[in-house]
GROMACS .gro file of C-alpha atoms in nm:
model
  440
    1MET     CA    1   1.746  -1.357   4.527
    2VAL     CA    2   1.946  -1.115   4.762
    3SER     CA    3   2.246  -1.310   4.874
    4GLN     CA    4   2.205  -1.207   5.301
    5SER     CA    5   2.519  -1.058   5.279
    6ALA     CA    6   2.430  -0.909   5.067
    7SER     CA    7   2.081  -0.773   5.219
    8SER     CA    8   2.266  -0.677   5.549
    9GLN     CA    9   2.469  -0.399   5.429
   10PRO     CA   10   2.340  -0.131   5.252
   11PRO     CA   11   2.366  -0.115   4.908
   12GLN     CA   12   2.511   0.094   4.644
   13LEU     CA   13   2.225   0.169   4.447
   14LYS     CA   14   2.466   0.137   4.128
   15SER     CA   15   2.187   0.213   3.910
   16ARG     CA   16   1.821   0.499   3.974
   17LEU     CA   17   1.666   0.422   3.686
   18GLY     CA   18   1.679   0.123   3.749
   19ALA     CA   19   1.547   0.025   4.031
   20ILE     CA   20   1.278   0.357   3.954
   21LEU     CA   21   1.168   0.022   3.678
   22ARG     CA   22   1.203  -0.276   3.922
   23ALA     CA   23   0.998  -0.141   4.222
   24THR     CA   24   0.717   0.121   3.992
   25SER     CA   25   0.633  -0.255   3.720
   26GLY     CA   26   0.427  -0.421   4.026
   27ASN     CA   27   0.192  -0.017   3.945
   28PHE     CA   28   0.190  -0.141   3.616
   29LEU     CA   29  -0.043  -0.414   3.637
   30GLU     CA   30  -0.229  -0.242   3.936
   31GLN     CA   31  -0.396  -0.050   3.700
   32PHE     CA   32  -0.392  -0.210   3.308
   33ASP     CA   33  -0.663  -0.472   3.545
   34PHE     CA   34  -0.801  -0.115   3.660
   35PHE     CA   35  -0.815   0.011   3.383
   36LEU     CA   36  -0.974  -0.231   3.166
   37PHE     CA   37  -1.220  -0.333   3.468
   38GLY     CA   38  -1.327   0.053   3.355
   39PHE     CA   39  -1.250   0.038   2.991
   40TYR     CA   40  -1.444  -0.204   2.935
   41ALA     CA   41  -1.741  -0.214   3.260
   42SER     CA   42  -2.058  -0.245   3.004
   43THR     CA   43  -1.925  -0.547   2.899
   44ILE     CA   44  -1.798  -0.732   3.212
   45ALA     CA   45  -2.203  -0.612   3.401
   46LYS     CA   46  -2.265  -0.795   3.064
   47ALA     CA   47  -2.118  -1.039   3.172
   48PHE     CA   48  -2.117  -1.126   3.545
   49PHE     CA   49  -2.450  -0.857   3.695
   50PRO     CA   50  -2.704  -0.911   3.402
   51ALA     CA   51  -2.972  -0.751   3.472
   52GLN     CA   52  -3.263  -0.586   3.277
   53ASP     CA   53  -3.151  -0.235   3.328
   54GLU     CA   54  -2.879  -0.158   3.167
   55THR     CA   55  -2.747   0.162   3.465
   56ALA     CA   56  -2.864  -0.110   3.721
   57ALA     CA   57  -2.605  -0.384   3.563
   58LEU     CA   58  -2.324  -0.142   3.518
   59LEU     CA   59  -2.402   0.046   3.819
   60ASN     CA   60  -2.345  -0.296   3.974
   61THR     CA   61  -1.994  -0.325   3.844
   62PHE     CA   62  -1.919   0.006   3.934
   63GLY     CA   63  -2.012  -0.149   4.241
   64VAL     CA   64  -1.802  -0.417   4.206
   65PHE     CA   65  -1.546  -0.270   4.144
   66TRP     CA   66  -1.626   0.031   4.468
   67LEU     CA   67  -1.631  -0.265   4.754
   68GLY     CA   68  -1.253  -0.415   4.567
   69ALA     CA   69  -1.121  -0.037   4.708
   70LEU     CA   70  -1.248  -0.087   5.061
   71MET     CA   71  -0.970  -0.356   5.114
   72ARG     CA   72  -0.726  -0.064   5.003
   73PRO     CA   73  -0.745   0.062   5.409
   74VAL     CA   74  -0.721  -0.278   5.584
   75GLY     CA   75  -0.450  -0.412   5.298
   76ALA     CA   76  -0.231  -0.046   5.387
   77ILE     CA   77  -0.270  -0.182   5.761
   78VAL     CA   78  -0.252  -0.531   5.709
   79LEU     CA   79   0.046  -0.480   5.441
   80GLY     CA   80   0.183  -0.190   5.526
   81ALA     CA   81   0.227  -0.299   5.885
   82TYR     CA   82   0.456  -0.593   5.738
   83ILE     CA   83   0.675  -0.339   5.561
   84ASP     CA   84   0.763  -0.080   5.825
   85ARG     CA   85   0.886  -0.376   6.010
   86ILE     CA   86   1.048  -0.668   5.735
   87GLY     CA   87   1.119  -0.442   5.475
   88ARG     CA   88   1.073  -0.248   5.129
   89ARG     CA   89   1.209  -0.521   4.932
   90LYS     CA   90   0.991  -0.811   5.096
   91GLY     CA   91   0.697  -0.649   5.096
   92LEU     CA   92   0.630  -0.445   4.722
   93ILE     CA   93   0.745  -0.937   4.653
   94VAL     CA   94   0.406  -1.015   4.858
   95THR     CA   95   0.187  -0.743   4.723
   96LEU     CA   96   0.246  -0.853   4.412
   97ALA     CA   97   0.200  -1.210   4.461
   98ILE     CA   98  -0.116  -1.102   4.586
   99MET     CA   99  -0.225  -0.835   4.322
  100ALA     CA  100  -0.152  -1.107   4.066
  101ALA     CA  101  -0.392  -1.335   4.156
  102GLY     CA  102  -0.628  -1.129   4.184
  103THR     CA  103  -0.577  -1.094   3.828
  104VAL     CA  104  -0.586  -1.397   3.731
  105THR     CA  105  -0.904  -1.483   3.948
  106ILE     CA  106  -1.087  -1.244   3.708
  107ALA     CA  107  -0.981  -1.314   3.405
  108ILE     CA  108  -1.023  -1.749   3.407
  109CYS     CA  109  -1.408  -1.670   3.534
  110PRO     CA  110  -1.577  -1.907   3.372
  111SER     CA  111  -1.955  -1.571   3.299
  112TYR     CA  112  -2.331  -1.587   3.460
  113ALA     CA  113  -2.400  -1.782   3.159
  114THR     CA  114  -2.195  -2.049   3.322
  115ILE     CA  115  -2.218  -2.055   3.668
  116GLY     CA  116  -2.422  -1.856   3.761
  117VAL     CA  117  -2.457  -1.610   4.169
  118ALA     CA  118  -2.129  -1.789   4.200
  119ALA     CA  119  -1.962  -1.629   3.937
  120PRO     CA  120  -2.056  -1.185   4.055
  121VAL     CA  121  -1.913  -1.422   4.385
  122ILE     CA  122  -1.518  -1.517   4.256
  123VAL     CA  123  -1.545  -1.174   4.018
  124LEU     CA  124  -1.558  -1.000   4.429
  125ILE     CA  125  -1.372  -1.235   4.576
  126GLY     CA  126  -1.100  -1.097   4.296
  127ARG     CA  127  -1.147  -0.721   4.327
  128LEU     CA  128  -1.171  -0.748   4.696
  129LEU     CA  129  -0.742  -0.917   4.712
  130GLN     CA  130  -0.692  -0.676   4.420
  131GLY     CA  131  -0.778  -0.425   4.648
  132PHE     CA  132  -0.633  -0.587   4.928
  133SER     CA  133  -0.281  -0.559   4.769
  134ALA     CA  134  -0.326  -0.197   4.562
  135GLY     CA  135  -0.371  -0.111   4.947
  136VAL     CA  136  -0.057  -0.113   5.074
  137GLU     CA  137   0.161  -0.089   4.698
  138LEU     CA  138   0.172   0.287   4.624
  139GLY     CA  139   0.286   0.366   4.896
  140GLY     CA  140   0.504   0.080   4.945
  141VAL     CA  141   0.714   0.204   4.593
  142SER     CA  142   0.623   0.563   4.674
  143VAL     CA  143   0.804   0.559   5.033
  144TYR     CA  144   1.074   0.321   4.859
  145LEU     CA  145   1.207   0.671   4.615
  146SER     CA  146   1.137   0.877   4.853
  147GLU     CA  147   1.417   0.672   5.022
  148ILE     CA  148   1.674   0.674   4.711
  149ALA     CA  149   1.600   1.004   4.550
  150THR     CA  150   1.935   1.243   4.538
  151PRO     CA  151   1.898   1.559   4.808
  152GLY     CA  152   1.619   1.831   4.709
  153ASN     CA  153   1.447   1.578   4.418
  154LYS     CA  154   1.187   1.313   4.658
  155GLY     CA  155   0.926   1.517   4.496
  156PHE     CA  156   1.050   1.454   4.172
  157TYR     CA  157   1.085   1.091   4.224
  158THR     CA  158   0.795   0.956   4.403
  159SER     CA  159   0.606   1.100   4.062
  160PHE     CA  160   0.713   0.818   3.879
  161GLN     CA  161   0.526   0.614   4.119
  162SER     CA  162   0.148   0.775   3.954
  163ALA     CA  163   0.336   0.848   3.613
  164SER     CA  164   0.398   0.490   3.598
  165GLN     CA  165   0.052   0.377   3.656
  166GLN     CA  166  -0.005   0.590   3.263
  167VAL     CA  167   0.239   0.351   3.067
  168ALA     CA  168  -0.028   0.050   3.186
  169ILE     CA  169  -0.283   0.324   3.137
  170PHE     CA  170  -0.174   0.353   2.790
  171VAL     CA  171  -0.053  -0.028   2.700
  172ALA     CA  172  -0.457  -0.085   2.812
  173ALA     CA  173  -0.624   0.175   2.574
  174ILE     CA  174  -0.420  -0.011   2.229
  175LEU     CA  175  -0.482  -0.293   2.296
  176GLY     CA  176  -0.832  -0.245   2.352
  177TYR     CA  177  -0.839  -0.004   2.053
  178VAL     CA  178  -0.666  -0.250   1.842
  179LEU     CA  179  -0.919  -0.504   1.963
  180SER     CA  180  -1.249  -0.314   1.908
  181GLU     CA  181  -1.069  -0.227   1.518
  182MET     CA  182  -0.999  -0.600   1.412
  183MET     CA  183  -1.257  -0.794   1.611
  184PRO     CA  184  -1.720  -0.708   1.609
  185ALA     CA  185  -1.804  -0.577   1.907
  186ASP     CA  186  -2.034  -0.922   1.976
  187VAL     CA  187  -1.749  -1.113   1.943
  188ILE     CA  188  -1.592  -0.870   2.215
  189SER     CA  189  -1.932  -0.875   2.403
  190SER     CA  190  -1.859  -1.213   2.406
  191TRP     CA  191  -1.512  -1.376   2.479
  192GLY     CA  192  -1.295  -1.111   2.325
  193TRP     CA  193  -1.271  -0.899   2.644
  194ARG     CA  194  -1.093  -1.125   2.808
  195ILE     CA  195  -0.730  -1.130   2.602
  196PRO     CA  196  -0.652  -0.805   2.794
  197PHE     CA  197  -0.689  -0.946   3.094
  198PHE     CA  198  -0.447  -1.286   2.951
  199ILE     CA  199  -0.162  -1.091   2.845
  200GLY     CA  200  -0.195  -0.901   3.239
  201CYS     CA  201  -0.083  -1.259   3.334
  202LEU     CA  202   0.198  -1.318   3.067
  203ILE     CA  203   0.381  -1.006   3.223
  204ILE     CA  204   0.301  -1.157   3.580
  205PRO     CA  205   0.637  -1.355   3.567
  206PHE     CA  206   0.879  -1.104   3.440
  207ILE     CA  207   0.757  -0.826   3.704
  208PHE     CA  208   0.831  -1.128   3.948
  209LEU     CA  209   1.163  -1.159   3.805
  210LEU     CA  210   1.217  -0.726   3.807
  211ARG     CA  211   1.073  -0.765   4.191
  212ARG     CA  212   1.287  -0.967   4.365
  213THR     CA  213   1.612  -0.792   4.201
  214LEU     CA  214   1.540  -0.418   4.418
  215GLU     CA  215   1.780  -0.357   4.653
  216GLU     CA  216   1.693  -0.279   4.962
  217THR     CA  217   1.688   0.123   5.071
  218PRO     CA  218   1.979   0.278   5.285
  219GLU     CA  219   1.753   0.460   5.461
  220PHE     CA  220   1.514   0.128   5.640
  221LEU     CA  221   1.846  -0.095   5.676
  222ALA     CA  222   2.022   0.266   5.847
  223MET     CA  223   1.769   0.234   6.087
  224LYS     CA  224   1.871   0.085   6.429
  225LYS     CA  225   1.548   0.010   6.490
  226HIS     CA  226   1.215  -0.159   6.306
  227PRO     CA  227   0.853  -0.216   6.487
  228THR     CA  228   0.687  -0.461   6.613
  229THR     CA  229   0.353  -0.500   6.426
  230SER     CA  230   0.236  -0.387   6.777
  231GLU     CA  231   0.426  -0.062   6.775
  232VAL     CA  232   0.319  -0.018   6.390
  233PHE     CA  233  -0.060  -0.052   6.448
  234SER     CA  234   0.019   0.193   6.762
  235SER     CA  235   0.173   0.457   6.584
  236ALA     CA  236  -0.071   0.471   6.268
  237ALA     CA  237  -0.394   0.446   6.577
  238ALA     CA  238  -0.212   0.764   6.776
  239ASN     CA  239  -0.140   0.960   6.413
  240TRP     CA  240  -0.480   0.953   6.289
  241LYS     CA  241  -0.503   1.285   6.250
  242ILE     CA  242  -0.296   1.358   6.055
  243ILE     CA  243  -0.415   0.991   5.837
  244VAL     CA  244  -0.748   1.232   5.773
  245LEU     CA  245  -0.583   1.461   5.672
  246GLY     CA  246  -0.337   1.320   5.399
  247MET     CA  247  -0.670   1.143   5.302
  248MET     CA  248  -0.842   1.493   5.157
  249ILE     CA  249  -0.481   1.638   5.081
  250ALA     CA  250  -0.449   1.263   4.809
  251VAL     CA  251  -0.820   1.278   4.707
  252LEU     CA  252  -0.816   1.564   4.430
  253THR     CA  253  -0.546   1.293   4.335
  254THR     CA  254  -0.792   1.006   4.294
  255THR     CA  255  -1.116   1.155   4.198
  256THR     CA  256  -0.880   1.318   3.908
  257PHE     CA  257  -0.699   0.953   3.771
  258TYR     CA  258  -1.029   0.740   3.834
  259PHE     CA  259  -1.224   1.023   3.589
  260VAL     CA  260  -0.967   1.085   3.344
  261THR     CA  261  -0.907   0.684   3.272
  262VAL     CA  262  -1.167   0.425   3.390
  263TYR     CA  263  -1.457   0.598   3.385
  264THR     CA  264  -1.418   0.825   3.058
  265PRO     CA  265  -1.436   0.531   2.808
  266THR     CA  266  -1.761   0.508   2.947
  267PHE     CA  267  -1.845   0.856   2.975
  268GLY     CA  268  -1.761   0.915   2.673
  269LYS     CA  269  -1.939   0.623   2.474
  270SER     CA  270  -2.298   0.621   2.762
  271VAL     CA  271  -2.338   0.929   2.802
  272LEU     CA  272  -2.189   1.147   2.539
  273LYS     CA  273  -2.314   0.897   2.264
  274LEU     CA  274  -1.843   0.885   2.050
  275SER     CA  275  -1.751   0.613   1.918
  276ASN     CA  276  -1.591   0.309   2.118
  277GLN     CA  277  -1.248   0.469   1.908
  278ASP     CA  278  -1.282   0.834   2.008
  279ALA     CA  279  -1.273   0.716   2.371
  280LEU     CA  280  -1.015   0.524   2.378
  281LEU     CA  281  -0.817   0.755   2.144
  282VAL     CA  282  -0.953   1.065   2.439
  283THR     CA  283  -0.750   0.766   2.631
  284ILE     CA  284  -0.469   0.664   2.518
  285LEU     CA  285  -0.382   1.047   2.512
  286VAL     CA  286  -0.447   1.139   2.807
  287ALA     CA  287  -0.145   0.868   2.971
  288VAL     CA  288   0.093   1.022   2.799
  289THR     CA  289   0.003   1.369   2.958
  290ASN     CA  290   0.003   1.174   3.318
  291PHE     CA  291   0.308   1.101   3.214
  292ILE     CA  292   0.382   1.393   3.103
  293TRP     CA  293   0.304   1.647   3.405
  294ASN     CA  294   0.380   1.366   3.674
  295PRO     CA  295   0.730   1.434   3.719
  296VAL     CA  296   0.655   1.794   3.619
  297GLY     CA  297   0.455   1.884   3.959
  298GLY     CA  298   0.707   1.706   4.129
  299ALA     CA  299   1.018   1.866   4.015
  300LEU     CA  300   0.842   2.205   4.038
  301SER     CA  301   0.730   2.140   4.360
  302ASP     CA  302   1.060   2.045   4.496
  303ARG     CA  303   1.226   2.371   4.358
  304ILE     CA  304   0.901   2.646   4.528
  305GLY     CA  305   0.783   2.378   4.717
  306ARG     CA  306   0.447   2.171   4.772
  307LYS     CA  307   0.209   2.412   4.886
  308PRO     CA  308   0.127   2.636   4.635
  309VAL     CA  309   0.130   2.419   4.364
  310LEU     CA  310  -0.157   2.230   4.589
  311LEU     CA  311  -0.341   2.491   4.666
  312THR     CA  312  -0.295   2.618   4.247
  313ILE     CA  313  -0.428   2.346   4.156
  314ALA     CA  314  -0.749   2.242   4.330
  315CYS     CA  315  -0.780   2.619   4.287
  316LEU     CA  316  -0.826   2.583   3.905
  317SER     CA  317  -0.964   2.258   3.998
  318LEU     CA  318  -1.265   2.393   4.223
  319VAL     CA  319  -1.363   2.699   3.969
  320THR     CA  320  -1.370   2.535   3.609
  321SER     CA  321  -1.471   2.174   3.665
  322TYR     CA  322  -1.758   2.173   3.629
  323PRO     CA  323  -1.844   2.484   3.375
  324ALA     CA  324  -1.557   2.332   3.200
  325LEU     CA  325  -1.803   1.967   3.179
  326TYR     CA  326  -2.112   2.175   3.078
  327TRP     CA  327  -1.918   2.297   2.781
  328LEU     CA  328  -1.861   1.936   2.712
  329VAL     CA  329  -2.206   1.727   2.714
  330ASP     CA  330  -2.382   2.065   2.605
  331ALA     CA  331  -2.301   1.931   2.239
  332PRO     CA  332  -2.038   1.667   2.265
  333THR     CA  333  -1.740   1.639   2.067
  334PHE     CA  334  -1.450   1.408   1.992
  335GLY     CA  335  -1.273   1.736   1.972
  336LYS     CA  336  -1.418   1.942   2.290
  337MET     CA  337  -1.368   1.636   2.476
  338LEU     CA  338  -1.038   1.561   2.472
  339ALA     CA  339  -1.013   1.931   2.537
  340VAL     CA  340  -1.213   1.876   2.855
  341GLU     CA  341  -0.946   1.599   2.910
  342MET     CA  342  -0.657   1.782   2.865
  343LEU     CA  343  -0.727   2.033   3.154
  344PHE     CA  344  -0.793   1.690   3.382
  345SER     CA  345  -0.539   1.573   3.243
  346PHE     CA  346  -0.299   1.910   3.367
  347TYR     CA  347  -0.469   1.926   3.689
  348PHE     CA  348  -0.442   1.535   3.816
  349GLY     CA  349  -0.030   1.536   3.669
  350VAL     CA  350   0.047   1.851   3.826
  351TYR     CA  351  -0.096   1.801   4.177
  352SER     CA  352  -0.060   1.382   4.150
  353GLY     CA  353   0.352   1.439   4.108
  354THR     CA  354   0.319   1.757   4.423
  355MET     CA  355   0.084   1.512   4.663
  356LEU     CA  356   0.304   1.288   4.661
  357GLY     CA  357   0.642   1.412   4.766
  358ALA     CA  358   0.381   1.583   5.048
  359LEU     CA  359   0.224   1.326   5.188
  360VAL     CA  360   0.616   1.061   5.224
  361GLU     CA  361   0.702   1.384   5.420
  362VAL     CA  362   0.411   1.485   5.652
  363VAL     CA  363   0.359   1.128   5.791
  364PRO     CA  364   0.648   1.016   6.086
  365THR     CA  365   0.935   0.842   5.975
  366HIS     CA  366   0.940   0.497   6.168
  367VAL     CA  367   0.624   0.382   6.019
  368ARG     CA  368   0.546   0.580   5.696
  369THR     CA  369   0.471   0.273   5.487
  370THR     CA  370   0.194   0.221   5.684
  371CYS     CA  371   0.057   0.586   5.737
  372PHE     CA  372   0.110   0.699   5.355
  373SER     CA  373  -0.066   0.387   5.252
  374LEU     CA  374  -0.332   0.446   5.444
  375ALA     CA  375  -0.428   0.816   5.397
  376PHE     CA  376  -0.421   0.706   5.018
  377ALA     CA  377  -0.629   0.371   5.087
  378LEU     CA  378  -0.926   0.622   5.214
  379ALA     CA  379  -0.857   0.865   4.956
  380ALA     CA  380  -0.891   0.643   4.710
  381GLY     CA  381  -1.137   0.381   4.882
  382LEU     CA  382  -1.433   0.658   4.971
  383PHE     CA  383  -1.370   0.840   4.671
  384GLY     CA  384  -1.119   0.793   4.387
  385THR     CA  385  -1.298   0.440   4.256
  386PHE     CA  386  -1.668   0.559   4.437
  387THR     CA  387  -1.619   0.839   4.117
  388PRO     CA  388  -1.700   0.590   3.849
  389PHE     CA  389  -2.005   0.474   4.022
  390ALA     CA  390  -2.098   0.845   4.267
  391SER     CA  391  -2.051   0.980   3.842
  392THR     CA  392  -2.307   0.730   3.683
  393LEU     CA  393  -2.515   0.742   3.978
  394LEU     CA  394  -2.479   1.142   3.954
  395ILE     CA  395  -2.619   1.145   3.602
  396ASP     CA  396  -2.928   0.904   3.667
  397HIS     CA  397  -3.018   1.119   3.953
  398THR     CA  398  -2.964   1.498   3.852
  399GLY     CA  399  -3.025   1.429   3.444
  400ASP     CA  400  -2.721   1.670   3.465
  401LYS     CA  401  -2.473   1.520   3.262
  402ALA     CA  402  -2.249   1.772   3.384
  403SER     CA  403  -2.331   1.662   3.742
  404PRO     CA  404  -1.967   1.492   3.784
  405GLY     CA  405  -1.775   1.794   3.794
  406LEU     CA  406  -1.948   1.803   4.099
  407TRP     CA  407  -1.768   1.567   4.193
  408LEU     CA  408  -1.446   1.711   4.052
  409MET     CA  409  -1.522   2.011   4.251
  410CYS     CA  410  -1.586   1.810   4.637
  411ALA     CA  411  -1.254   1.695   4.639
  412ALA     CA  412  -1.089   1.980   4.522
  413VAL     CA  413  -1.271   2.181   4.848
  414LEU     CA  414  -1.138   1.877   5.067
  415GLY     CA  415  -0.787   1.958   4.878
  416ILE     CA  416  -0.821   2.304   4.956
  417ILE     CA  417  -0.881   2.294   5.333
  418ALA     CA  418  -0.614   1.988   5.420
  419THR     CA  419  -0.325   2.173   5.284
  420LEU     CA  420  -0.359   2.467   5.487
  421MET     CA  421  -0.356   2.304   5.793
  422VAL     CA  422  -0.055   2.120   5.685
  423TYR     CA  423   0.079   2.354   5.577
  424ARG     CA  424   0.229   2.732   5.707
  425GLY     CA  425   0.420   3.012   5.635
  426VAL     CA  426   0.545   2.948   5.282
  427GLY     CA  427   0.485   2.630   5.221
  428LYS     CA  428   0.728   2.457   5.468
  429ALA     CA  429   0.617   2.124   5.543
  430VAL     CA  430   0.554   2.031   5.920
  431THR     CA  431   0.599   1.766   6.114
  432SER     CA  432   0.356   1.509   6.158
  433GLN     CA  433   0.381   1.577   6.503
  434GLU     CA  434   0.347   1.979   6.410
  435ALA     CA  435   0.059   1.871   6.213
  436VAL     CA  436  -0.151   1.683   6.459
  437ALA     CA  437  -0.142   2.003   6.608
  438ALA     CA  438  -0.201   2.244   6.388
  439SER     CA  439  -0.502   2.088   6.274
  440GLY     CA  440  -0.622   1.994   6.613
   0.00000   0.00000   0.00000
């Protein structure tokens, strides 16, 4: 624990790389579990949500996945206000504790065959805890990274919030690949799927140790007055327009991310009928390219501005998402799936690396964590984590295996509209007050 005397003075951040690692460690746990839930969706559906129809069971599983995400806005407001009032460091430790509780709950929950209807209820509680914590985890980390960034590099620094999540995807996919090679499918379906979840539980103490060594940001310590909880809520309500615009900008990030990570294994196995190993290998490679493109996008936006990068990627996504998926599903192969996922990975990484810096800049400074977190939580809860469910539903109702591309196109349209409303001229970010005026 940092001593009172040390925490009362603006700290000299001796190692910015170390600060990034400590701040983003909680992101690893969140995305590690989120990906596992998506990858083992079919197995989880059989364990906790039995149904005679496979699609119905899968929809139940993705429905619970989405319901957990609906807790994100609640967490963004409640925990965001706490972080804006108490501090970045203490808040990020609290969010990690709540997230860990949700992860352990899902990992140890008995199956439906063992305890009946209590099983899906317990899993739902675990997902609600995870969603509540995730509501502010991403925002809290992004704000922290922005506030320790060197001048002119805020986009690059904040991009590591998203880049760090890709490490979790990579590790989880590797574990899944190794298990699929070592264990028969019936063993994995019975109990083997729990092994990666238990591994996630084992790394929790190490992540707590990293988080406890976080230093408070100089920018937060330099604030002459920290808002009370009621002031945070009032300010967030007064800035609802910029929060909505921020949500619209973030939608393309969240929908594309959940498509190329959480939904891809299910899409590859259940829709394209590719092997389990093929779907996992694509996901592993996507995690690597996601990690690369995020800081590239952040650094590029630091140099040429947020607006041109956001608009370019959103327009490309709008015109290529459906055609790319149509080409893939027409005659699916491993090579074609990899090519399409690499394209979407490029869109996600560059856009996300830019969007995070943009969102930090346009929300009000004194309630930065709350407003950022709420905007991102709404994007993730209403659109991003709904992507696996929406994709499954679209394919089931239309019979068009490329129909998830329509969902991604809608996200791109929202991003284009919001970017044009928030930014003016040559791409300089307007202030939150100017953005509100522009939107009105």
